[in-house]
JSON list of C-alpha atoms and ligand atoms in Angstrom, two decimals:
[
{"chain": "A", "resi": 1444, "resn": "UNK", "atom": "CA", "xyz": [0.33, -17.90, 8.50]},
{"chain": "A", "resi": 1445, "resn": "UNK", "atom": "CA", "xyz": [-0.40, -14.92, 6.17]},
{"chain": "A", "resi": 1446, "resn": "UNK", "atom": "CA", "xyz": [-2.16, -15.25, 2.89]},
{"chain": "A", "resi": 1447, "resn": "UNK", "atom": "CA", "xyz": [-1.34, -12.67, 0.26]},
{"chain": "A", "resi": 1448, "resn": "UNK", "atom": "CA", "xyz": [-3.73, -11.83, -2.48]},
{"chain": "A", "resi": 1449, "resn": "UNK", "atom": "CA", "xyz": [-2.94, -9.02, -5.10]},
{"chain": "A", "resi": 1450, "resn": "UNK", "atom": "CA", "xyz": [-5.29, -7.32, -7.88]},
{"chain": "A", "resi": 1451, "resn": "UNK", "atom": "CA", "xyz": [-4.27, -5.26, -10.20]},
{"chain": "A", "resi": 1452, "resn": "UNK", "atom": "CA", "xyz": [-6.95, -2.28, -10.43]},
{"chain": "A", "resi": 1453, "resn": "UNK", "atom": "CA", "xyz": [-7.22, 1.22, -12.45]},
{"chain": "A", "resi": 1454, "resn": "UNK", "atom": "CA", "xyz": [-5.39, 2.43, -15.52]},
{"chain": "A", "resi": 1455, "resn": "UNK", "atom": "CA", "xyz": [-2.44, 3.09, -13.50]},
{"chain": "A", "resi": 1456, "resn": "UNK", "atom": "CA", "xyz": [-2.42, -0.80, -12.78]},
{"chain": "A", "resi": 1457, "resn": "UNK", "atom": "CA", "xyz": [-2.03, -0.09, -9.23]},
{"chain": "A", "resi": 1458, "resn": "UNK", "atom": "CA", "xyz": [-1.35, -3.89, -6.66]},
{"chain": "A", "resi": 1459, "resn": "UNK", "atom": "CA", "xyz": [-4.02, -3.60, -4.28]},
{"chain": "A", "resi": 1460, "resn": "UNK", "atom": "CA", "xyz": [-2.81, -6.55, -1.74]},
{"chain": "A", "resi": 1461, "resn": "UNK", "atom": "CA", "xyz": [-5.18, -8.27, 1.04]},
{"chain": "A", "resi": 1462, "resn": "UNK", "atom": "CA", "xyz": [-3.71, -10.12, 3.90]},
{"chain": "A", "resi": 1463, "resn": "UNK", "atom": "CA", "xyz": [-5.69, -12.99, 5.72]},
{"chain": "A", "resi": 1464, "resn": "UNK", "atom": "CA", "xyz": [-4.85, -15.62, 8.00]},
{"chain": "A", "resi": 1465, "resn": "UNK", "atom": "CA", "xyz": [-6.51, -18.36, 9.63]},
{"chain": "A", "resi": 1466, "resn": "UNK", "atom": "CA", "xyz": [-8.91, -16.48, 11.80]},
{"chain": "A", "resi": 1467, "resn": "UNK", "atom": "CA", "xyz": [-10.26, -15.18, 8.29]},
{"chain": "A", "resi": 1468, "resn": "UNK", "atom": "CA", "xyz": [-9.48, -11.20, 9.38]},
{"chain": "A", "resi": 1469, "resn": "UNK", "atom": "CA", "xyz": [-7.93, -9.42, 6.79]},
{"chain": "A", "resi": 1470, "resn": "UNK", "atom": "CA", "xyz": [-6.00, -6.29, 6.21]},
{"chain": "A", "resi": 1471, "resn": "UNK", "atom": "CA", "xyz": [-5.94, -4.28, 2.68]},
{"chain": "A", "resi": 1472, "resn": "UNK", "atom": "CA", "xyz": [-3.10, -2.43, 1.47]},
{"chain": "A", "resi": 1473, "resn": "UNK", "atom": "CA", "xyz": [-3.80, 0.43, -1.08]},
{"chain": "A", "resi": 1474, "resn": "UNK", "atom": "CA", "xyz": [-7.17, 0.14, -2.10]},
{"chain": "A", "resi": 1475, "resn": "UNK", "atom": "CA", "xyz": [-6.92, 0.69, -5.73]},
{"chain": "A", "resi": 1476, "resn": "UNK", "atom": "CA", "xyz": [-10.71, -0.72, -6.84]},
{"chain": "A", "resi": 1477, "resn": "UNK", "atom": "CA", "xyz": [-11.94, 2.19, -9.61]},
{"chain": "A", "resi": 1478, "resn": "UNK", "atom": "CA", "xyz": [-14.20, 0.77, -11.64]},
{"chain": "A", "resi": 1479, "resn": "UNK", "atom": "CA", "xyz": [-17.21, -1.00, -10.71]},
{"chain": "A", "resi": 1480, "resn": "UNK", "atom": "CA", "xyz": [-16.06, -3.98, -11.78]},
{"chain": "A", "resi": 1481, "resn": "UNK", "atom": "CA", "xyz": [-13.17, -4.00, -10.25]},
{"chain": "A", "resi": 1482, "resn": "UNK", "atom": "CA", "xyz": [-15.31, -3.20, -7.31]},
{"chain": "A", "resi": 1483, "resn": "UNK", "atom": "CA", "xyz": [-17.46, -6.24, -7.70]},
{"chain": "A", "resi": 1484, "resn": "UNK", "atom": "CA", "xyz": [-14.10, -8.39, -8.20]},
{"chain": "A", "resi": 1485, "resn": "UNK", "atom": "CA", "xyz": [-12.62, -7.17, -4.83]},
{"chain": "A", "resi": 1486, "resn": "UNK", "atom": "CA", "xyz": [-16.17, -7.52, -3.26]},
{"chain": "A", "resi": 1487, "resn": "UNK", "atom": "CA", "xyz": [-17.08, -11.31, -4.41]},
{"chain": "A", "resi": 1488, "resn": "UNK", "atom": "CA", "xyz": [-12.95, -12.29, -3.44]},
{"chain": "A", "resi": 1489, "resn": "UNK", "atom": "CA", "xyz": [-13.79, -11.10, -0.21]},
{"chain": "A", "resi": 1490, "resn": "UNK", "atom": "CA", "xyz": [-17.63, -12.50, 0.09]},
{"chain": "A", "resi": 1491, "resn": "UNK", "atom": "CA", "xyz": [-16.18, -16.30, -1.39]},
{"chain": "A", "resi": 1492, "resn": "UNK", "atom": "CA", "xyz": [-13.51, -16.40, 1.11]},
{"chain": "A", "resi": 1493, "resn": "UNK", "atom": "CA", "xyz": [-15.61, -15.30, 4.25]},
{"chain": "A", "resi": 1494, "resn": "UNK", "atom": "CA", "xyz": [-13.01, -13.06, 5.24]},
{"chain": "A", "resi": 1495, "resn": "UNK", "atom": "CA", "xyz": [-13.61, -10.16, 7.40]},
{"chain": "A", "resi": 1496, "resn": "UNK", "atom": "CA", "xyz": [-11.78, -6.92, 6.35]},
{"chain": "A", "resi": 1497, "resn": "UNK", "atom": "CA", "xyz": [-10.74, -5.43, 9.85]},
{"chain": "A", "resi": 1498, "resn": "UNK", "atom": "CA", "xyz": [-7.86, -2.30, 8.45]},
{"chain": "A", "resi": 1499, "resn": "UNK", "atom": "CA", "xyz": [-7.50, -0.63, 5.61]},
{"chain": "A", "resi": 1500, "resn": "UNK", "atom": "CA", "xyz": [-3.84, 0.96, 5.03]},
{"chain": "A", "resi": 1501, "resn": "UNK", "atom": "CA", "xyz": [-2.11, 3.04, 2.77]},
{"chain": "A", "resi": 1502, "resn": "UNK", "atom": "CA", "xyz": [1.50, 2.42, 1.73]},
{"chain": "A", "resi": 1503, "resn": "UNK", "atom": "CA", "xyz": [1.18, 6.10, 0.38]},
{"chain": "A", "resi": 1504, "resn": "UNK", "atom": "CA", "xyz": [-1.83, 9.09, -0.69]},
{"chain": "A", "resi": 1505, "resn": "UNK", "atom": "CA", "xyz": [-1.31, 9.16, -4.05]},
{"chain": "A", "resi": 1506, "resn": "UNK", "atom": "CA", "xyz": [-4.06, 9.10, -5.98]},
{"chain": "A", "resi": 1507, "resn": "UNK", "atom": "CA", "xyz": [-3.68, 5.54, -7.54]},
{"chain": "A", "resi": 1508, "resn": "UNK", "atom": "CA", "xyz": [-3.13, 4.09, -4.34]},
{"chain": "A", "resi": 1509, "resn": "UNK", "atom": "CA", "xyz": [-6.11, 6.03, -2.81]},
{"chain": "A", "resi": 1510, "resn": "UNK", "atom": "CA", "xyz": [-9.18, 5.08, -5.29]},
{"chain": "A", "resi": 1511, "resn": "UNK", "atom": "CA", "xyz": [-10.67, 2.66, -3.53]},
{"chain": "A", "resi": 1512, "resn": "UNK", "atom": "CA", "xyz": [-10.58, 3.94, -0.18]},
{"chain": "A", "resi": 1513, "resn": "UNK", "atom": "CA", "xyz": [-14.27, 5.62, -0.33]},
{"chain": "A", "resi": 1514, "resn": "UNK", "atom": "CA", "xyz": [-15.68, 2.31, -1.64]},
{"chain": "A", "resi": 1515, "resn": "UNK", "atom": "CA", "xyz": [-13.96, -0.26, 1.08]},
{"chain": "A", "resi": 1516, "resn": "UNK", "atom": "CA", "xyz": [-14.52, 2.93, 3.91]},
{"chain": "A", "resi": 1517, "resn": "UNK", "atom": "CA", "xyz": [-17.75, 2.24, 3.43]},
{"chain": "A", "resi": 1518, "resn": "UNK", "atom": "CA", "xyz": [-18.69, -0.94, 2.89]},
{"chain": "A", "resi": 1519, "resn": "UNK", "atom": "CA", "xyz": [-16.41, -2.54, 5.71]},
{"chain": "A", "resi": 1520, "resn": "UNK", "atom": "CA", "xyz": [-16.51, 0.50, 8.36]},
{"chain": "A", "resi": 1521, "resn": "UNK", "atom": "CA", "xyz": [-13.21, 1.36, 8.21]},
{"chain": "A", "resi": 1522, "resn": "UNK", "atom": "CA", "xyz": [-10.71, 4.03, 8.70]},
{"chain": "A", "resi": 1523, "resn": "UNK", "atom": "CA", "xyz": [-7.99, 4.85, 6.51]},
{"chain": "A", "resi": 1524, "resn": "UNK", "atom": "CA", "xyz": [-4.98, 4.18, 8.10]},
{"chain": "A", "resi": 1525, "resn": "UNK", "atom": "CA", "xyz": [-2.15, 6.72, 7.10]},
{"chain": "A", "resi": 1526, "resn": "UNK", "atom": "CA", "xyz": [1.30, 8.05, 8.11]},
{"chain": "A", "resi": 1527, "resn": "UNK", "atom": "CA", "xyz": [0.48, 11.26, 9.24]},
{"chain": "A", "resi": 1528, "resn": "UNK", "atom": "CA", "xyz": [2.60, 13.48, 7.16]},
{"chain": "A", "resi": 1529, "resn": "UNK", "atom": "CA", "xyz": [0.84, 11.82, 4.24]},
{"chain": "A", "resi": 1530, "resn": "UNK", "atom": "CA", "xyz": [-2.18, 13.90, 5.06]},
{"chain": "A", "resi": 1531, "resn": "UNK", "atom": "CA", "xyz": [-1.57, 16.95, 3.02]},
{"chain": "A", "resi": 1532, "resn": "UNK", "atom": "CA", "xyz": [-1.27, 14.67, -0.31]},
{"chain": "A", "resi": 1533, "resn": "UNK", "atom": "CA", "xyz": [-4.60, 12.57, 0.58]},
{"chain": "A", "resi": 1534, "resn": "UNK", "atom": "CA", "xyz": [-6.44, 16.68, 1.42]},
{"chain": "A", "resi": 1535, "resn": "UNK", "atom": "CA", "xyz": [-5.16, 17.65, -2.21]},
{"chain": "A", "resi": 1536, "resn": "UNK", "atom": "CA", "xyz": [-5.75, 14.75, -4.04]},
{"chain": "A", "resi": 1537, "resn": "UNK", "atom": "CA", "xyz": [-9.42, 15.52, -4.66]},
{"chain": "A", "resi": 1538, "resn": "UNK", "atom": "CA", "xyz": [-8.58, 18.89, -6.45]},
{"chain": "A", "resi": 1539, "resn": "UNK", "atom": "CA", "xyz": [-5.58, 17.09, -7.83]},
{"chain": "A", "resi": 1540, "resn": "UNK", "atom": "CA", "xyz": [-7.43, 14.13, -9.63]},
{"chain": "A", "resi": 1541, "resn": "UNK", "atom": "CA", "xyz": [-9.77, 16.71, -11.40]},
{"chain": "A", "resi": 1542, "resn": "UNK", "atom": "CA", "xyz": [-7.21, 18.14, -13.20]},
{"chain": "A", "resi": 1543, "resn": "UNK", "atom": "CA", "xyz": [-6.46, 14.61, -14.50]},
{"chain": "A", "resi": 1544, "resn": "UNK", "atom": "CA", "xyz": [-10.78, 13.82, -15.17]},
{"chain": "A", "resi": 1545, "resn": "UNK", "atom": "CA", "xyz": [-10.13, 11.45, -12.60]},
{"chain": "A", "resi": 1546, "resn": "UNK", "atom": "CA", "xyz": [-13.27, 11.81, -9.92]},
{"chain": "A", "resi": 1547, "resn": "UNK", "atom": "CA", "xyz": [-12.21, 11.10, -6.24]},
{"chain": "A", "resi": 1548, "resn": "UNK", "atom": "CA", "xyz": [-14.88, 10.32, -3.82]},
{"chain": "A", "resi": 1549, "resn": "UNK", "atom": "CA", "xyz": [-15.10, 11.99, -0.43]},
{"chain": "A", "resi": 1550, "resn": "UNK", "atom": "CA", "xyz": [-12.47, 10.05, 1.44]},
{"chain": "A", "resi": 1551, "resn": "UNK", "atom": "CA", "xyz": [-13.91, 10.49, 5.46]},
{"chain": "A", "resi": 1552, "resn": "UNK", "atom": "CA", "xyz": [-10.82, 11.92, 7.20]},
{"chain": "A", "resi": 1553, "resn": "UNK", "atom": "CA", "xyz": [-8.19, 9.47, 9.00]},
{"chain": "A", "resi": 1554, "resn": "UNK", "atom": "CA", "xyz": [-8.71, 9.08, 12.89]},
{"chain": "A", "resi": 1555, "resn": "UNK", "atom": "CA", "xyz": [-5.89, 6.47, 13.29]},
{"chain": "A", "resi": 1556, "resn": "UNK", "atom": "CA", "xyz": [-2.11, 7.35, 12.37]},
{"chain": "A", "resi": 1557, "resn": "UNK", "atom": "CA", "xyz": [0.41, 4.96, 11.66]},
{"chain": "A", "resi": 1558, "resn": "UNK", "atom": "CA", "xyz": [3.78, 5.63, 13.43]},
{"chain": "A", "resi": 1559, "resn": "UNK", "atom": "CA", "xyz": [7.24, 4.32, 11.78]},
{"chain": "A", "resi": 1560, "resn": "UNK", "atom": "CA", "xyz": [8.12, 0.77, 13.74]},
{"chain": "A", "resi": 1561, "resn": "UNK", "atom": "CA", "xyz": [3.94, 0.57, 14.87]},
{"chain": "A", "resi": 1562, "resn": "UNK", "atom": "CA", "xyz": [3.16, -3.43, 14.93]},
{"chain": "A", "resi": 1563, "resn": "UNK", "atom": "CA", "xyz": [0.22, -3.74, 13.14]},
{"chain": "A", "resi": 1564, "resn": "UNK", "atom": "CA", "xyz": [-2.65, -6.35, 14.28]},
{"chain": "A", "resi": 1565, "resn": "UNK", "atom": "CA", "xyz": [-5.18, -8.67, 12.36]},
{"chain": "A", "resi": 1566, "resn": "UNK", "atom": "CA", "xyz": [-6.26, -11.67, 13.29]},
{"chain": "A", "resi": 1567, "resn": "UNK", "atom": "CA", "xyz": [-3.26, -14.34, 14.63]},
{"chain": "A", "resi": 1568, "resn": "UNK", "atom": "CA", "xyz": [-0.99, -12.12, 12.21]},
{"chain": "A", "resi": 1569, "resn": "UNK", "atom": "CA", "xyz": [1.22, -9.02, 12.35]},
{"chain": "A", "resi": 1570, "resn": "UNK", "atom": "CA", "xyz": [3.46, -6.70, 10.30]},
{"chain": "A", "resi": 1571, "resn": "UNK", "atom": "CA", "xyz": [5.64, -3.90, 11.00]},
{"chain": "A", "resi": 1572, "resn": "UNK", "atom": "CA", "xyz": [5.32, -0.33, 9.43]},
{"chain": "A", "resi": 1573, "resn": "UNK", "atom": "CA", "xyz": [8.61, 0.95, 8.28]},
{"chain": "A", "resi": 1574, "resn": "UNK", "atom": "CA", "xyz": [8.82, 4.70, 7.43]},
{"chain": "A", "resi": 1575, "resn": "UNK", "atom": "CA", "xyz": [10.23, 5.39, 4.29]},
{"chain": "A", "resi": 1576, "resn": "UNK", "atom": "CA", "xyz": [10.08, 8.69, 2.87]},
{"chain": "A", "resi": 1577, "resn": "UNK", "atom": "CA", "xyz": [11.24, 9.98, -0.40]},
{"chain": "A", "resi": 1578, "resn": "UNK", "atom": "CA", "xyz": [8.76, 8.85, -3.49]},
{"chain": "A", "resi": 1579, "resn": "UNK", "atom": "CA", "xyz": [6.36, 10.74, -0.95]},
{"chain": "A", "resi": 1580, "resn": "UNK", "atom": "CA", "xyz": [5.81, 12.19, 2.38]},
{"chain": "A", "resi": 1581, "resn": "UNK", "atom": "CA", "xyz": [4.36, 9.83, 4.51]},
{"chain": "A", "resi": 1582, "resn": "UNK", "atom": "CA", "xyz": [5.62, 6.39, 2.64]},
{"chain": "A", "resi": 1583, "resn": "UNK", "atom": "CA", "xyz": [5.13, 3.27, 5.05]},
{"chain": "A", "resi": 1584, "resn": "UNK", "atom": "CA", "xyz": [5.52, 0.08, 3.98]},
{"chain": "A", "resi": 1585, "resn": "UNK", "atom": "CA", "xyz": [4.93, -3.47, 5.89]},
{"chain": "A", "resi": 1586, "resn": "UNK", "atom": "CA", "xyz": [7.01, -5.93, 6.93]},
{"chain": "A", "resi": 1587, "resn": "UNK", "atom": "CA", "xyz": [6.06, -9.89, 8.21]},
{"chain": "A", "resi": 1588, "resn": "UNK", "atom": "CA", "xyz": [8.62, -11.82, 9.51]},
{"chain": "A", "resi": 1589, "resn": "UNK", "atom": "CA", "xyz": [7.25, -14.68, 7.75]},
{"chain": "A", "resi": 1590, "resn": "UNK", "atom": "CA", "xyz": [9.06, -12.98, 4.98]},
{"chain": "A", "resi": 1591, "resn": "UNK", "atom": "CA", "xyz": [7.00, -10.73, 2.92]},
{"chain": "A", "resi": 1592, "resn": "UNK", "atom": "CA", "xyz": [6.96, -6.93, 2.63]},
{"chain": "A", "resi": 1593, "resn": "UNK", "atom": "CA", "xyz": [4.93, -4.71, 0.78]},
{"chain": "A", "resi": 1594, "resn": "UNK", "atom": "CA", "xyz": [6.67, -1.53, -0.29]},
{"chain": "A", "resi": 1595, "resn": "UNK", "atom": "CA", "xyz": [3.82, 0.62, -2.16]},
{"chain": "A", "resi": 1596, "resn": "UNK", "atom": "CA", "xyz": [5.99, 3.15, -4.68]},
{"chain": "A", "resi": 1597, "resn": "UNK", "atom": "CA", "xyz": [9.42, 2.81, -3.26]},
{"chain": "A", "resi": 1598, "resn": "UNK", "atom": "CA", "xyz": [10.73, -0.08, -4.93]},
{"chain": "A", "resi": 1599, "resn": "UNK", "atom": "CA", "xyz": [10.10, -1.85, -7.55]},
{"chain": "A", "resi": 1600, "resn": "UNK", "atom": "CA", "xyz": [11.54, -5.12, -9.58]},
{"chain": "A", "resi": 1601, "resn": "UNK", "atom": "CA", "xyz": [14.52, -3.02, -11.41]},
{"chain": "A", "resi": 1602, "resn": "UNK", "atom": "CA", "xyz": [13.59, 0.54, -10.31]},
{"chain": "A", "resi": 1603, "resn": "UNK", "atom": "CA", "xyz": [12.91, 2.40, -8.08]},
{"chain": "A", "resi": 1604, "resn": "UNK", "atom": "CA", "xyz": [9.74, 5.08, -7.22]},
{"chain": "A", "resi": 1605, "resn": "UNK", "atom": "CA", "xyz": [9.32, 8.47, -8.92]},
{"chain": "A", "resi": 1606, "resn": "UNK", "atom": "CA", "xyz": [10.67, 11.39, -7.43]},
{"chain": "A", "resi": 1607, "resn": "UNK", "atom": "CA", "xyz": [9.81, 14.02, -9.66]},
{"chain": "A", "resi": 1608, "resn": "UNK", "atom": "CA", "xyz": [5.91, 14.82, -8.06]},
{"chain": "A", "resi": 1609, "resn": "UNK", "atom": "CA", "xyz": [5.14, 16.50, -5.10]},
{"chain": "A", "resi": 1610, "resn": "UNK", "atom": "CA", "xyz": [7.30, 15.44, -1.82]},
{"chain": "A", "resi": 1611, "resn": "UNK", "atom": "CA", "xyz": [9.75, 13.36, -3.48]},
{"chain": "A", "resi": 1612, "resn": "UNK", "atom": "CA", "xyz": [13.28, 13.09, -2.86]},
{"chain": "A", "resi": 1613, "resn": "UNK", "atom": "CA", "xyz": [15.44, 11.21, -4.44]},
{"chain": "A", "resi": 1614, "resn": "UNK", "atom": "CA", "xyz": [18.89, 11.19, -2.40]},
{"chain": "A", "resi": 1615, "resn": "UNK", "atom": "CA", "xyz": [16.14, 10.64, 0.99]},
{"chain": "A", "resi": 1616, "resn": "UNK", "atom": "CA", "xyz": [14.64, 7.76, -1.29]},
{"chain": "A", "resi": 1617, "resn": "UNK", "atom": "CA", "xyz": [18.02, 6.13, -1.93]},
{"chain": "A", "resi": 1618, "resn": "UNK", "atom": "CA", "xyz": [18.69, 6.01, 1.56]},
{"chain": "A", "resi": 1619, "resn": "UNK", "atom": "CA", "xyz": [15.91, 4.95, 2.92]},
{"chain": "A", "resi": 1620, "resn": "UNK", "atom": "CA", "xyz": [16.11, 2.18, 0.74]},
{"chain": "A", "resi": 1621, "resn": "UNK", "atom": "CA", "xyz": [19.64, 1.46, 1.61]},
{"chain": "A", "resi": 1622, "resn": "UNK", "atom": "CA", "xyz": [19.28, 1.39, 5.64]},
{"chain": "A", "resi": 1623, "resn": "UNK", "atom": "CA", "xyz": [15.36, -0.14, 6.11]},
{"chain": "A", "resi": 1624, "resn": "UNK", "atom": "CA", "xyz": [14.74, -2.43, 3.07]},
{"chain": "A", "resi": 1625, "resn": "UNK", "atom": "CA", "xyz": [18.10, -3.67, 2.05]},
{"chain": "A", "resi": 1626, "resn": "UNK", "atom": "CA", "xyz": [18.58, -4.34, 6.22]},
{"chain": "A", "resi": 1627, "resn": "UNK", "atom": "CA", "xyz": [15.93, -6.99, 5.85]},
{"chain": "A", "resi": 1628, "resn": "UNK", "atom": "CA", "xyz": [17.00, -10.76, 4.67]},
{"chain": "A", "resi": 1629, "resn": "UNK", "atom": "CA", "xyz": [18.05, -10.92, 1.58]},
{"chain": "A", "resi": 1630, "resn": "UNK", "atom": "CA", "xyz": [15.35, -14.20, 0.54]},
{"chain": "A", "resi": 1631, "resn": "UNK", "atom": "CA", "xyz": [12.42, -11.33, 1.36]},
{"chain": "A", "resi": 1632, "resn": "UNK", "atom": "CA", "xyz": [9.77, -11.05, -0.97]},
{"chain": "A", "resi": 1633, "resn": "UNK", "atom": "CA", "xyz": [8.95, -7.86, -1.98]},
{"chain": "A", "resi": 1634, "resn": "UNK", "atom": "CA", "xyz": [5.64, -6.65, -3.43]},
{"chain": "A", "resi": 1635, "resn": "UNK", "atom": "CA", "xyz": [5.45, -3.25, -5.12]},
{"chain": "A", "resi": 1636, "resn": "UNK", "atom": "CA", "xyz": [2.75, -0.99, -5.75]},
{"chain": "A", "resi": 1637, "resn": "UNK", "atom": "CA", "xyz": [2.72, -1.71, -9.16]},
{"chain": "A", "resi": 1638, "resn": "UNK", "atom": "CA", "xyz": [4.37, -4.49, -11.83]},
{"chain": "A", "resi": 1639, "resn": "UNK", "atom": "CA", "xyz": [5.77, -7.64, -10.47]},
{"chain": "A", "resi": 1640, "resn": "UNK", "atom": "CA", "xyz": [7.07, -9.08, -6.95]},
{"chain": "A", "resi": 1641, "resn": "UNK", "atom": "CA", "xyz": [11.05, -9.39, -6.33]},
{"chain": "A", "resi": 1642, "resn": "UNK", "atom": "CA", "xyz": [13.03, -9.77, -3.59]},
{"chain": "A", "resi": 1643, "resn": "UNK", "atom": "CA", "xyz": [15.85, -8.09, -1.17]},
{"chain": "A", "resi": 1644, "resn": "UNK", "atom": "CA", "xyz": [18.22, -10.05, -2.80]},
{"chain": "A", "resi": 1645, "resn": "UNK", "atom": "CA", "xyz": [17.77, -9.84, -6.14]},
{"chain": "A", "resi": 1646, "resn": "UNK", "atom": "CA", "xyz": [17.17, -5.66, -6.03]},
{"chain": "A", "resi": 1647, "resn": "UNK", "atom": "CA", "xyz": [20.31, -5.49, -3.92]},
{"chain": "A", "resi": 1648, "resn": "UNK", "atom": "CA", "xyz": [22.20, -7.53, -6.82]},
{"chain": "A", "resi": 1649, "resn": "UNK", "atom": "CA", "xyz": [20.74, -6.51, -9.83]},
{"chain": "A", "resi": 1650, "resn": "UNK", "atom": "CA", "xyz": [18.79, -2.73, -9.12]},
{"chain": "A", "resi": 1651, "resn": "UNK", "atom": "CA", "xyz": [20.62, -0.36, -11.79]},
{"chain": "A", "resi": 1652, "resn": "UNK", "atom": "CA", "xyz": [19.65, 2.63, -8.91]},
{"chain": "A", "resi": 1653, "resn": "UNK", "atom": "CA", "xyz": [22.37, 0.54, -6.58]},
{"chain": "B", "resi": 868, "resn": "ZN", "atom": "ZN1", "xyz": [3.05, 6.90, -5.70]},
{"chain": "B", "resi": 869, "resn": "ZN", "atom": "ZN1", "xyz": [1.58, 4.39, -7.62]}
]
């Protein structure tokens, strides 16, 4: 049984989301953790649960989603764990965040690639990467049949992502949306990359973009 935890880190109030089970292995989605204490928030969650972070993967490269990375890279000796045609945004993002004062550490390059479908392990648990490009290039997001999945920028509760930056799409968006997310059941949570969780069946009803 999967345990979610989400933090909200950086000015862009991005969901960073771990997922543990029993076995105390964890995954994190989007490490966000900017500040050092956000870093120390993240850390001590982590130390007072005695879990034991074993992935780290990235819904998307953007730089919000992306700020932790060096941080948890490091201190848990992992990989980042990326679609691969979301490795042009995560090489530019360095150059990209200075033009914003935002300072990127070195992120070490990826050495594992996520394919669309790819059943990711931890502990007793799994999810399932969907491929879902359109906010941008590269946008995964994962599914558990216990009923959760975690989207990143492509939905959110009444929207939908931006598609107005680099690599976005918005007809691609749409129907991505339509034929992978809105395919799942409709009593699905959904947790976004940023504001609050919803569900299948409540975007499907009530999403103005629908
Ligand atoms: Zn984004
Ligand atoms: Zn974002």
């Amino acid at each position: 049984m999967i345990s979610i935890k989400n933090f909200t880190f950086n000015s862009f109030e991005v969901n960073t989301y771990v997922l543990s089970d029993e076995t105390k292995e964890c995954i994190i989605i989007d490490s966000a953790c900017y500040e050092d204490f956000e870093k120390k928030i993240f850390y001590d969650y982590i130390e007072d649960n005695k879990l034991k972070p074993v992935r780290l993967l990235n819904t998307h490269c953007h730089i919000d989603h992306i700020l932790g990375n060096a941080f948890v890279l490091e201190k848990y000796k992992l990989t980042t764990e990326i679609h691969k045609d979301g490795l042009p945004l995560l090489n530019n993002m360095k150059s990209y965040g200075m033009m914003f004062g935002i300072t990127l550490e070195d992120i070490p390059k990826p050495t594992v690639f996520i394919e669309e479908n790819q059943v990711i392990r931890f502990g007793n648990s799994s999810v399932k990467a969907l491929y879902l490009p359109g906010h941008a290039d590269g946008s995964l997001a994962f599914y558990s049949e216990e009923g959760f999945v975690v989207v990143g920028d492509v939905l959110f509760n009444g929207s939908i992502g931006r598609t107005d930056l680099p690599t976005g799409n918005h007809e691609l968006l749409i129907n991505n949306i339509k034929n992978k997310l809105f395919v799942l059941p409709d009593n699905t949570k959904v947790y976004c990359g940023h504001g609050p969780e919803t569900t299948i069946g409540s975007e499907k009803g009530h999403n103005p973009y629908f």
